[in-house]
């Protein structure tokens, strides 16, 4: 039923506009208010804070169904739910949860989460954006980049350095609202894919944040961020799964309809073996994702399992969408058919929320423990 709800939402409110938004890099902010009405903006938020109170199985299905239709919107819904809302839900105090979660869950407010900086992506612990305590306030200075909804968000979780460089426990998480003096959006990125998910720089110029907007203890920011990413990576894996399934289905149908040498191209072993490989990889990715979701639902440590799911599913999304373009031949190389977009969108999945190389570092660390 939940899959159907997400599917119906995507078919009605996203499908007709996918290519227009992609071409113009339009971020459809109003769509997220509508998504809130469908319960898609506070999927994991408990009902007492206005959310849908669902678990990770349902969350995976929602992101998957949306991403089958448009990866960009899947990415934005995932960033809003897992990163911004997820951080406040896990580490906010009661008054912060009561203040922000209902607005985020209803879609009235769009959330963002800012960790990455121009010189510190994979090496996020080496961040330069500083927060310095002055009386009862913190003064933020620095730049974050690649921030999903960096311009359009109403509220942003920011992780800034509060201690010495390269020392442990040297960063802290803050909640910053739109309109706070000293907060502004910088350049909007012109991207290969995920073009209707807004990605911008965020600039802090003597941006003053009251101490009651700090989340958790001073120095806990990086640790909190890693915990948030443990859950976030399941959503990027689900995003990858949706893209892979969308590309596979398009290629499967096309292979039955496209005739060459007087027969459907699906009859050629070269094509049918590709379809067999695609289907098998998708199935394996789904099982890894559901394993991570199950462990997350049970409150177990998912660091290894979410990294495995994200690593594998994102690489599957890239390879399946690549094969889908190949099955479509020249038509797959045009914007008349959906597979070129799956192909472009898929590549983000091996980069965002930790590259494939970083996932392997995380997995290796866990298996070598
Ligand atoms: C569309 C989009 C949306 C995003 N949204 C957000 C967001 O909302 N919030 C946010 O905070 N960030 C966001 N990001 C940032 C994203 O998480 C980073 O881009 C990602 O973590 C990689 O960092 P980087 O781009 O600086 O690459 P780098 O860290 O510079 O990596 C470059 C290459 O070096 C490799 N590499 C780096 N270190 C190692 C190592 N130790 N061993 C082996 N290989 C290594 C990487 O795997 C990669 O191949 C977004 C990015 C994109 C593209």
CSV table of C-alpha atoms and ligand atoms in Angstrom, one decimal:
chain,number,residue,atom,x,y,z
A,1,UNK,CA,0.0,0.0,0.0
A,2,UNK,CA,2.8,2.3,0.9
A,3,UNK,CA,4.7,1.5,-2.4
A,4,UNK,CA,1.4,2.2,-4.3
A,5,UNK,CA,1.1,5.6,-2.6
A,6,UNK,CA,4.6,6.6,-3.5
A,7,UNK,CA,4.1,5.2,-7.0
A,8,UNK,CA,0.8,7.1,-7.5
A,9,UNK,CA,2.4,10.3,-6.2
A,10,UNK,CA,5.4,9.9,-8.6
A,11,UNK,CA,3.2,9.1,-11.6
A,12,UNK,CA,0.8,12.0,-11.1
A,13,UNK,CA,3.0,14.8,-9.8
A,14,UNK,CA,6.5,13.9,-11.2
A,15,UNK,CA,6.3,11.8,-14.4
A,16,UNK,CA,4.8,14.5,-16.6
A,17,UNK,CA,7.5,17.1,-15.8
A,18,UNK,CA,10.6,14.9,-15.5
A,19,UNK,CA,12.4,16.0,-18.6
A,20,UNK,CA,11.3,19.7,-18.4
A,21,UNK,CA,12.7,20.0,-14.9
A,22,UNK,CA,15.8,18.1,-15.9
A,23,UNK,CA,16.5,20.3,-18.9
A,24,UNK,CA,15.9,23.6,-17.0
A,25,UNK,CA,17.5,22.4,-13.7
A,26,UNK,CA,14.3,23.4,-12.0
A,27,UNK,CA,14.0,22.5,-8.4
A,28,UNK,CA,10.2,22.0,-7.8
A,29,UNK,CA,10.0,23.3,-4.2
A,30,UNK,CA,6.1,23.2,-4.2
A,31,UNK,CA,6.3,19.4,-5.0
A,32,UNK,CA,7.7,18.8,-1.6
A,33,UNK,CA,4.7,20.4,0.1
A,34,UNK,CA,2.5,18.0,-1.9
A,35,UNK,CA,4.8,15.1,-0.9
A,36,UNK,CA,4.2,16.1,2.7
A,37,UNK,CA,0.5,15.7,2.2
A,38,UNK,CA,1.2,12.1,1.1
A,39,UNK,CA,3.3,11.4,4.2
A,40,UNK,CA,6.5,11.2,2.2
A,41,UNK,CA,8.5,14.0,3.9
A,42,UNK,CA,8.5,12.6,7.5
A,43,UNK,CA,8.6,8.9,6.7
A,44,UNK,CA,10.7,7.9,9.7
A,45,UNK,CA,9.6,10.7,12.0
A,46,UNK,CA,7.4,9.3,14.9
A,47,UNK,CA,3.7,10.3,14.7
A,48,UNK,CA,4.0,12.3,17.9
A,49,UNK,CA,6.2,14.8,16.0
A,50,UNK,CA,3.8,14.8,13.0
A,51,UNK,CA,5.6,12.1,10.9
A,52,UNK,CA,4.4,8.9,9.3
A,53,UNK,CA,6.1,6.8,12.0
A,54,UNK,CA,7.2,4.2,9.5
A,55,UNK,CA,10.3,2.0,9.4
A,56,UNK,CA,13.2,1.4,7.0
A,57,UNK,CA,11.4,-1.2,4.8
A,58,UNK,CA,8.7,1.3,4.0
A,59,UNK,CA,11.3,4.1,3.6
A,60,UNK,CA,13.3,2.0,1.1
A,61,UNK,CA,10.1,1.3,-1.0
A,62,UNK,CA,9.1,5.0,-1.0
A,63,UNK,CA,12.6,6.2,-2.2
A,64,UNK,CA,12.7,3.3,-4.7
A,65,UNK,CA,9.3,4.1,-6.2
A,66,UNK,CA,10.0,7.8,-6.6
A,67,UNK,CA,13.5,7.1,-8.1
A,68,UNK,CA,12.1,4.7,-10.7
A,69,UNK,CA,10.4,7.8,-12.1
A,70,UNK,CA,13.0,10.5,-11.2
A,71,UNK,CA,16.3,10.1,-9.4
A,72,UNK,CA,16.6,13.8,-8.7
A,73,UNK,CA,13.4,13.9,-6.7
A,74,UNK,CA,14.4,10.6,-5.0
A,75,UNK,CA,17.7,12.2,-4.0
A,76,UNK,CA,16.0,15.3,-2.6
A,77,UNK,CA,13.4,13.3,-0.6
A,78,UNK,CA,16.2,11.1,0.7
A,79,UNK,CA,18.4,14.1,1.8
A,80,UNK,CA,15.4,15.8,3.5
A,81,UNK,CA,14.3,12.6,5.3
A,82,UNK,CA,17.5,10.9,6.2
A,83,UNK,CA,20.0,13.7,6.6
A,84,UNK,CA,18.3,16.9,7.9
A,85,UNK,CA,15.3,15.3,9.6
A,86,UNK,CA,17.3,12.2,10.5
A,87,UNK,CA,19.9,14.3,12.3
A,88,UNK,CA,17.4,16.3,14.3
A,89,UNK,CA,15.4,13.2,15.2
A,90,UNK,CA,18.5,11.3,16.4
A,91,UNK,CA,20.4,14.1,18.1
A,92,UNK,CA,18.1,17.0,18.7
A,93,UNK,CA,16.8,17.8,22.2
A,94,UNK,CA,13.0,17.6,22.9
A,95,UNK,CA,12.4,21.3,22.2
A,96,UNK,CA,14.4,21.2,18.9
A,97,UNK,CA,12.4,18.1,17.8
A,98,UNK,CA,9.1,19.8,18.7
A,99,UNK,CA,10.1,22.9,16.9
A,100,UNK,CA,11.4,21.5,13.6
A,101,UNK,CA,10.2,17.9,13.0
A,102,UNK,CA,6.4,18.7,12.5
A,103,UNK,CA,7.3,21.4,9.9
A,104,UNK,CA,9.8,19.0,8.1
A,105,UNK,CA,7.3,16.1,8.2
A,106,UNK,CA,4.5,18.1,6.7
A,107,UNK,CA,6.7,19.4,3.9
A,108,UNK,CA,6.0,23.0,5.0
A,109,UNK,CA,9.7,23.3,5.5
A,110,UNK,CA,12.4,21.8,3.3
A,111,UNK,CA,15.6,20.5,5.1
A,112,UNK,CA,19.3,20.5,4.1
A,113,UNK,CA,22.4,19.0,5.7
A,114,UNK,CA,25.8,20.6,5.3
A,115,UNK,CA,28.9,18.6,6.0
A,116,UNK,CA,31.0,18.8,2.8
A,117,UNK,CA,33.4,21.7,2.0
A,118,UNK,CA,35.3,22.7,-1.1
A,119,UNK,CA,38.5,21.1,0.2
A,120,UNK,CA,37.1,18.4,2.4
A,121,UNK,CA,34.7,15.8,0.9
A,122,UNK,CA,35.8,12.3,1.7
A,123,UNK,CA,38.1,13.8,4.4
A,124,UNK,CA,35.2,15.4,6.1
A,125,UNK,CA,36.8,15.4,9.5
A,126,UNK,CA,39.3,18.0,8.3
A,127,UNK,CA,36.6,20.7,7.8
A,128,UNK,CA,37.6,24.4,7.9
A,129,UNK,CA,34.2,26.0,8.4
A,130,UNK,CA,34.5,27.3,12.0
A,131,UNK,CA,32.0,28.0,14.8
A,132,UNK,CA,33.4,30.1,17.7
A,133,UNK,CA,31.6,30.7,20.9
A,134,UNK,CA,30.9,34.3,21.9
A,135,UNK,CA,28.7,34.6,25.0
A,136,UNK,CA,25.5,32.6,24.5
A,137,UNK,CA,26.0,32.5,20.7
A,138,UNK,CA,28.2,30.7,18.1
A,139,UNK,CA,29.7,32.6,15.2
A,140,UNK,CA,29.9,30.6,12.0
A,141,UNK,CA,32.4,31.4,9.2
A,142,UNK,CA,33.2,29.4,6.1
A,143,UNK,CA,31.8,27.7,3.1
A,144,UNK,CA,30.0,24.4,2.6
A,145,UNK,CA,29.6,23.0,-0.9
A,146,UNK,CA,27.5,20.4,-2.8
A,147,UNK,CA,24.6,21.1,-0.4
A,148,UNK,CA,21.3,19.6,-1.5
A,149,UNK,CA,18.7,22.4,-1.1
A,150,UNK,CA,21.5,24.8,-0.1
A,151,UNK,CA,19.4,27.7,-1.4
A,152,UNK,CA,15.8,26.5,-1.0
A,153,UNK,CA,15.9,24.9,2.4
A,154,UNK,CA,14.1,26.5,5.3
A,155,UNK,CA,16.3,24.8,7.9
A,156,UNK,CA,19.8,23.3,7.6
A,157,UNK,CA,21.8,21.1,9.9
A,158,UNK,CA,25.4,22.3,9.7
A,159,UNK,CA,28.5,20.5,11.1
A,160,UNK,CA,31.2,23.1,11.8
A,161,UNK,CA,34.7,22.8,13.4
A,162,UNK,CA,34.7,23.9,17.1
A,163,UNK,CA,38.1,22.5,18.0
A,164,UNK,CA,41.6,22.0,16.7
A,165,UNK,CA,42.3,20.7,13.2
A,166,UNK,CA,42.9,17.0,12.9
A,167,UNK,CA,41.9,16.4,16.5
A,168,UNK,CA,39.1,14.1,17.5
A,169,UNK,CA,35.9,15.6,18.8
A,170,UNK,CA,36.6,18.9,17.0
A,171,UNK,CA,33.3,19.6,15.4
A,172,UNK,CA,29.7,20.4,16.5
A,173,UNK,CA,26.3,20.3,14.8
A,174,UNK,CA,24.0,23.3,14.7
A,175,UNK,CA,20.5,24.0,13.3
A,176,UNK,CA,20.4,27.1,11.2
A,177,UNK,CA,17.2,28.6,9.9
A,178,UNK,CA,16.7,30.4,6.6
A,179,UNK,CA,17.0,34.1,6.9
A,180,UNK,CA,19.6,34.0,9.7
A,181,UNK,CA,21.9,37.0,9.0
A,182,UNK,CA,25.2,35.9,7.6
A,183,UNK,CA,23.7,32.8,5.9
A,184,UNK,CA,23.6,32.8,2.1
A,185,UNK,CA,23.6,30.4,-0.8
A,186,UNK,CA,26.5,30.6,-3.3
A,187,UNK,CA,26.9,29.1,-6.7
A,188,UNK,CA,24.3,26.6,-8.0
A,189,UNK,CA,26.0,23.6,-9.6
A,190,UNK,CA,25.3,22.8,-13.2
A,191,UNK,CA,25.3,19.0,-13.0
A,192,UNK,CA,25.6,15.9,-15.2
A,193,UNK,CA,22.5,14.3,-13.6
A,194,UNK,CA,20.2,14.8,-10.7
A,195,UNK,CA,19.6,18.1,-12.3
A,196,UNK,CA,16.3,19.0,-10.6
A,197,UNK,CA,17.7,18.3,-7.2
A,198,UNK,CA,19.1,21.6,-6.2
A,199,UNK,CA,22.8,21.6,-5.2
A,200,UNK,CA,24.6,24.8,-4.1
A,201,UNK,CA,27.3,26.3,-2.1
A,202,UNK,CA,26.4,27.7,1.3
A,203,UNK,CA,28.3,30.6,2.8
A,204,UNK,CA,28.5,31.6,6.5
A,205,UNK,CA,29.7,35.1,7.1
A,206,UNK,CA,29.7,35.9,10.8
A,207,UNK,CA,26.5,34.0,11.0
A,208,UNK,CA,25.3,34.1,14.7
A,209,UNK,CA,23.6,31.0,16.1
A,210,UNK,CA,22.1,30.9,19.6
A,211,UNK,CA,23.6,28.1,21.7
A,212,UNK,CA,20.2,26.5,22.0
A,213,UNK,CA,20.4,25.7,18.3
A,214,UNK,CA,23.4,23.4,19.0
A,215,UNK,CA,22.7,19.7,18.8
A,216,UNK,CA,24.2,17.4,21.4
A,217,UNK,CA,27.5,18.1,23.1
A,218,UNK,CA,30.3,20.3,21.8
A,219,UNK,CA,32.7,18.1,19.8
A,220,UNK,CA,30.2,15.5,18.9
A,221,UNK,CA,29.4,16.7,15.4
A,222,UNK,CA,31.5,14.4,13.3
A,223,UNK,CA,30.4,11.3,15.3
A,224,UNK,CA,26.8,12.4,14.9
A,225,UNK,CA,27.3,12.9,11.2
A,226,UNK,CA,28.7,9.4,10.7
A,227,UNK,CA,25.7,7.9,12.6
A,228,UNK,CA,23.3,9.9,10.4
A,229,UNK,CA,25.2,8.6,7.3
A,230,UNK,CA,24.7,5.0,8.4
A,231,UNK,CA,21.0,5.5,7.9
A,232,UNK,CA,21.4,7.9,4.9
A,233,UNK,CA,23.4,5.3,3.0
A,234,UNK,CA,20.4,3.0,3.0
A,235,UNK,CA,18.4,5.7,1.3
A,236,UNK,CA,21.1,6.2,-1.4
A,237,UNK,CA,21.1,2.4,-1.9
A,238,UNK,CA,17.3,2.6,-2.3
A,239,UNK,CA,17.7,5.5,-4.7
A,240,UNK,CA,20.1,3.4,-6.7
A,241,UNK,CA,17.7,0.4,-6.7
A,242,UNK,CA,14.9,2.6,-8.1
A,243,UNK,CA,17.1,3.9,-10.9
A,244,UNK,CA,18.3,0.4,-11.7
A,245,UNK,CA,14.8,-1.0,-11.7
A,246,UNK,CA,13.5,1.9,-13.9
A,247,UNK,CA,16.3,1.4,-16.4
A,248,UNK,CA,15.9,-2.4,-16.4
A,249,UNK,CA,12.1,-2.2,-17.0
A,250,UNK,CA,12.6,0.2,-19.9
A,251,UNK,CA,15.2,-1.9,-21.5
A,252,UNK,CA,13.2,-5.1,-20.9
A,253,UNK,CA,10.1,-3.7,-22.7
A,254,UNK,CA,12.2,-2.2,-25.5
A,255,UNK,CA,14.0,-5.5,-26.1
A,256,UNK,CA,10.7,-7.2,-26.8
A,257,UNK,CA,9.4,-4.4,-29.1
A,258,UNK,CA,12.5,-3.6,-31.1
A,259,UNK,CA,12.9,-5.8,-34.2
A,260,UNK,CA,16.2,-6.4,-36.0
A,261,UNK,CA,17.0,-9.3,-38.4
A,262,UNK,CA,13.2,-10.0,-38.3
A,263,UNK,CA,13.0,-10.8,-34.6
A,264,UNK,CA,12.8,-9.0,-31.3
A,265,UNK,CA,16.3,-8.1,-30.1
A,266,UNK,CA,15.4,-9.9,-26.8
A,267,UNK,CA,15.8,-13.2,-28.8
A,268,UNK,CA,19.5,-12.5,-29.3
A,269,UNK,CA,21.5,-14.2,-26.6
A,270,UNK,CA,23.8,-11.2,-26.4
A,271,UNK,CA,20.8,-9.1,-25.3
A,272,UNK,CA,19.0,-11.7,-23.1
A,273,UNK,CA,22.3,-12.4,-21.2
A,274,UNK,CA,22.6,-8.7,-20.5
A,275,UNK,CA,19.0,-8.7,-19.1
A,276,UNK,CA,19.9,-11.8,-17.0
A,277,UNK,CA,22.9,-10.0,-15.5
A,278,UNK,CA,20.9,-6.9,-14.9
A,279,UNK,CA,18.1,-8.8,-13.2
A,280,UNK,CA,20.5,-10.8,-11.0
A,281,UNK,CA,22.4,-7.7,-9.9
A,282,UNK,CA,19.2,-5.8,-9.0
A,283,UNK,CA,18.0,-8.8,-7.0
A,284,UNK,CA,21.3,-9.0,-5.1
A,285,UNK,CA,21.3,-5.3,-4.4
A,286,UNK,CA,17.7,-5.5,-3.1
A,287,UNK,CA,18.6,-8.2,-0.7
A,288,UNK,CA,21.6,-6.3,0.7
A,289,UNK,CA,19.4,-3.2,1.1
A,290,UNK,CA,16.7,-5.1,2.9
A,291,UNK,CA,19.2,-6.7,5.2
A,292,UNK,CA,20.5,-3.3,6.1
A,293,UNK,CA,17.0,-2.0,6.5
A,294,UNK,CA,16.1,-5.0,8.8
A,295,UNK,CA,19.1,-4.4,11.0
A,296,UNK,CA,18.4,-0.7,11.2
A,297,UNK,CA,14.7,-1.4,12.2
A,298,UNK,CA,16.0,-3.7,14.9
A,299,UNK,CA,18.3,-1.0,16.2
A,300,UNK,CA,21.5,-2.9,15.4
A,301,UNK,CA,24.8,-1.4,14.3
A,302,UNK,CA,24.4,-1.0,10.5
A,303,UNK,CA,27.7,0.7,9.6
A,304,UNK,CA,29.0,-2.3,7.6
A,305,UNK,CA,25.7,-3.3,6.2
A,306,UNK,CA,24.6,0.1,5.0
A,307,UNK,CA,28.0,0.7,3.4
A,308,UNK,CA,27.8,-2.7,1.6
A,309,UNK,CA,24.2,-1.9,0.4
A,310,UNK,CA,25.2,1.6,-0.8
A,311,UNK,CA,28.4,0.5,-2.4
A,312,UNK,CA,26.9,-2.5,-4.3
A,313,UNK,CA,23.5,-0.9,-5.2
A,314,UNK,CA,25.1,2.3,-6.5
A,315,UNK,CA,27.6,0.4,-8.7
A,316,UNK,CA,24.6,-1.8,-9.9
A,317,UNK,CA,22.7,1.4,-10.8
A,318,UNK,CA,25.5,2.6,-13.0
A,319,UNK,CA,26.1,-0.7,-14.7
A,320,UNK,CA,22.4,-1.5,-15.3
A,321,UNK,CA,21.7,1.9,-16.7
A,322,UNK,CA,24.8,1.7,-18.9
A,323,UNK,CA,23.5,-1.7,-20.2
A,324,UNK,CA,20.0,-0.2,-20.7
A,325,UNK,CA,21.4,2.5,-22.9
A,326,UNK,CA,23.2,-0.2,-24.9
A,327,UNK,CA,20.0,-2.2,-25.4
A,328,UNK,CA,18.3,0.9,-26.7
A,329,UNK,CA,21.1,1.5,-29.2
A,330,UNK,CA,21.0,4.9,-30.8
A,331,UNK,CA,17.6,5.7,-29.4
A,332,UNK,CA,19.1,5.2,-25.9
A,333,UNK,CA,21.4,8.1,-26.6
A,334,UNK,CA,18.6,10.5,-27.1
A,335,UNK,CA,16.3,12.4,-24.7
A,336,UNK,CA,13.3,10.8,-26.4
A,337,UNK,CA,13.7,7.7,-24.2
A,338,UNK,CA,14.2,7.6,-20.5
A,339,UNK,CA,17.4,5.5,-20.2
A,340,UNK,CA,19.9,8.4,-20.9
A,341,UNK,CA,18.6,10.1,-17.8
A,342,UNK,CA,18.9,7.0,-15.6
A,343,UNK,CA,22.4,6.7,-16.9
A,344,UNK,CA,23.3,10.3,-16.0
A,345,UNK,CA,21.5,10.2,-12.6
A,346,UNK,CA,23.0,6.9,-11.6
A,347,UNK,CA,26.5,8.2,-11.3
A,348,UNK,CA,25.7,10.4,-8.4
A,349,UNK,CA,24.9,7.3,-6.4
A,350,UNK,CA,28.6,6.1,-6.4
A,351,UNK,CA,29.7,9.6,-5.1
A,352,UNK,CA,27.1,11.2,-2.7
A,353,UNK,CA,27.1,10.3,1.0
A,354,UNK,CA,30.6,8.8,0.5
A,355,UNK,CA,32.1,7.5,-2.7
A,356,UNK,CA,32.4,3.8,-3.5
A,357,UNK,CA,36.1,4.0,-2.4
A,358,UNK,CA,35.1,5.4,1.0
A,359,UNK,CA,32.4,2.6,1.3
A,360,UNK,CA,35.2,0.1,0.8
A,361,UNK,CA,37.3,1.7,3.4
A,362,UNK,CA,34.3,1.5,5.9
A,363,UNK,CA,33.6,-2.1,5.0
A,364,UNK,CA,37.3,-3.1,5.2
A,365,UNK,CA,37.6,-1.4,8.6
A,366,UNK,CA,34.6,-3.4,9.8
A,367,UNK,CA,35.7,-6.8,8.5
A,368,UNK,CA,39.2,-6.3,9.8
A,369,UNK,CA,38.0,-5.4,13.3
B,1,LIG,C1,24.7,16.0,-6.3
B,1,LIG,C2,25.4,16.0,-5.0
B,1,LIG,C3,24.7,16.2,-3.8
B,1,LIG,C4,25.4,16.3,-2.6
B,1,LIG,N1,24.7,16.6,-1.5
B,1,LIG,C5,25.4,16.8,-0.3
B,1,LIG,C6,24.7,17.3,0.9
B,1,LIG,O1,23.5,17.5,0.9
B,1,LIG,N2,25.4,17.5,2.0
B,1,LIG,C7,26.8,17.3,2.0
B,1,LIG,O2,27.3,17.6,3.1
B,1,LIG,N3,27.4,16.8,0.9
B,1,LIG,C8,26.8,16.6,-0.2
B,1,LIG,N4,27.4,16.1,-1.3
B,1,LIG,C9,28.9,15.9,-1.2
B,1,LIG,C10,29.3,14.5,-1.4
B,1,LIG,O3,29.0,13.8,-0.2
B,1,LIG,C11,30.8,14.5,-1.7
B,1,LIG,O4,30.9,14.9,-3.1
B,1,LIG,C12,31.5,13.1,-1.6
B,1,LIG,O5,31.5,12.8,-0.2
B,1,LIG,C13,32.9,13.1,-2.2
B,1,LIG,O6,33.6,14.2,-1.8
B,1,LIG,P1,34.4,15.0,-2.9
B,1,LIG,O7,33.5,15.4,-4.0
B,1,LIG,O8,35.1,16.2,-2.2
B,1,LIG,O9,35.5,14.0,-3.5
B,1,LIG,P2,37.0,13.7,-2.9
B,1,LIG,O10,36.9,13.4,-1.5
B,1,LIG,O11,37.9,14.8,-3.4
B,1,LIG,O12,37.3,12.4,-3.7
B,1,LIG,C14,37.9,12.4,-5.1
B,1,LIG,C15,38.2,11.0,-5.4
B,1,LIG,O13,39.2,10.5,-4.5
B,1,LIG,C16,38.8,9.3,-3.9
B,1,LIG,N5,39.3,9.2,-2.5
B,1,LIG,C17,39.3,10.2,-1.6
B,1,LIG,N6,39.9,9.7,-0.4
B,1,LIG,C18,40.3,8.5,-0.7
B,1,LIG,C19,40.9,7.4,0.1
B,1,LIG,N7,41.2,7.6,1.4
B,1,LIG,N8,41.1,6.2,-0.5
B,1,LIG,C20,40.8,6.0,-1.8
B,1,LIG,N9,40.2,6.9,-2.6
B,1,LIG,C21,39.9,8.1,-2.0
B,1,LIG,C22,37.3,9.4,-3.9
B,1,LIG,O14,36.7,8.1,-3.8
B,1,LIG,C23,37.0,10.0,-5.3
B,1,LIG,O15,37.1,9.0,-6.3
B,1,LIG,C24,26.8,16.0,-2.5
B,1,LIG,C25,27.5,15.8,-3.7
B,1,LIG,C26,26.8,15.7,-4.9
B,1,LIG,C27,27.6,15.5,-6.2
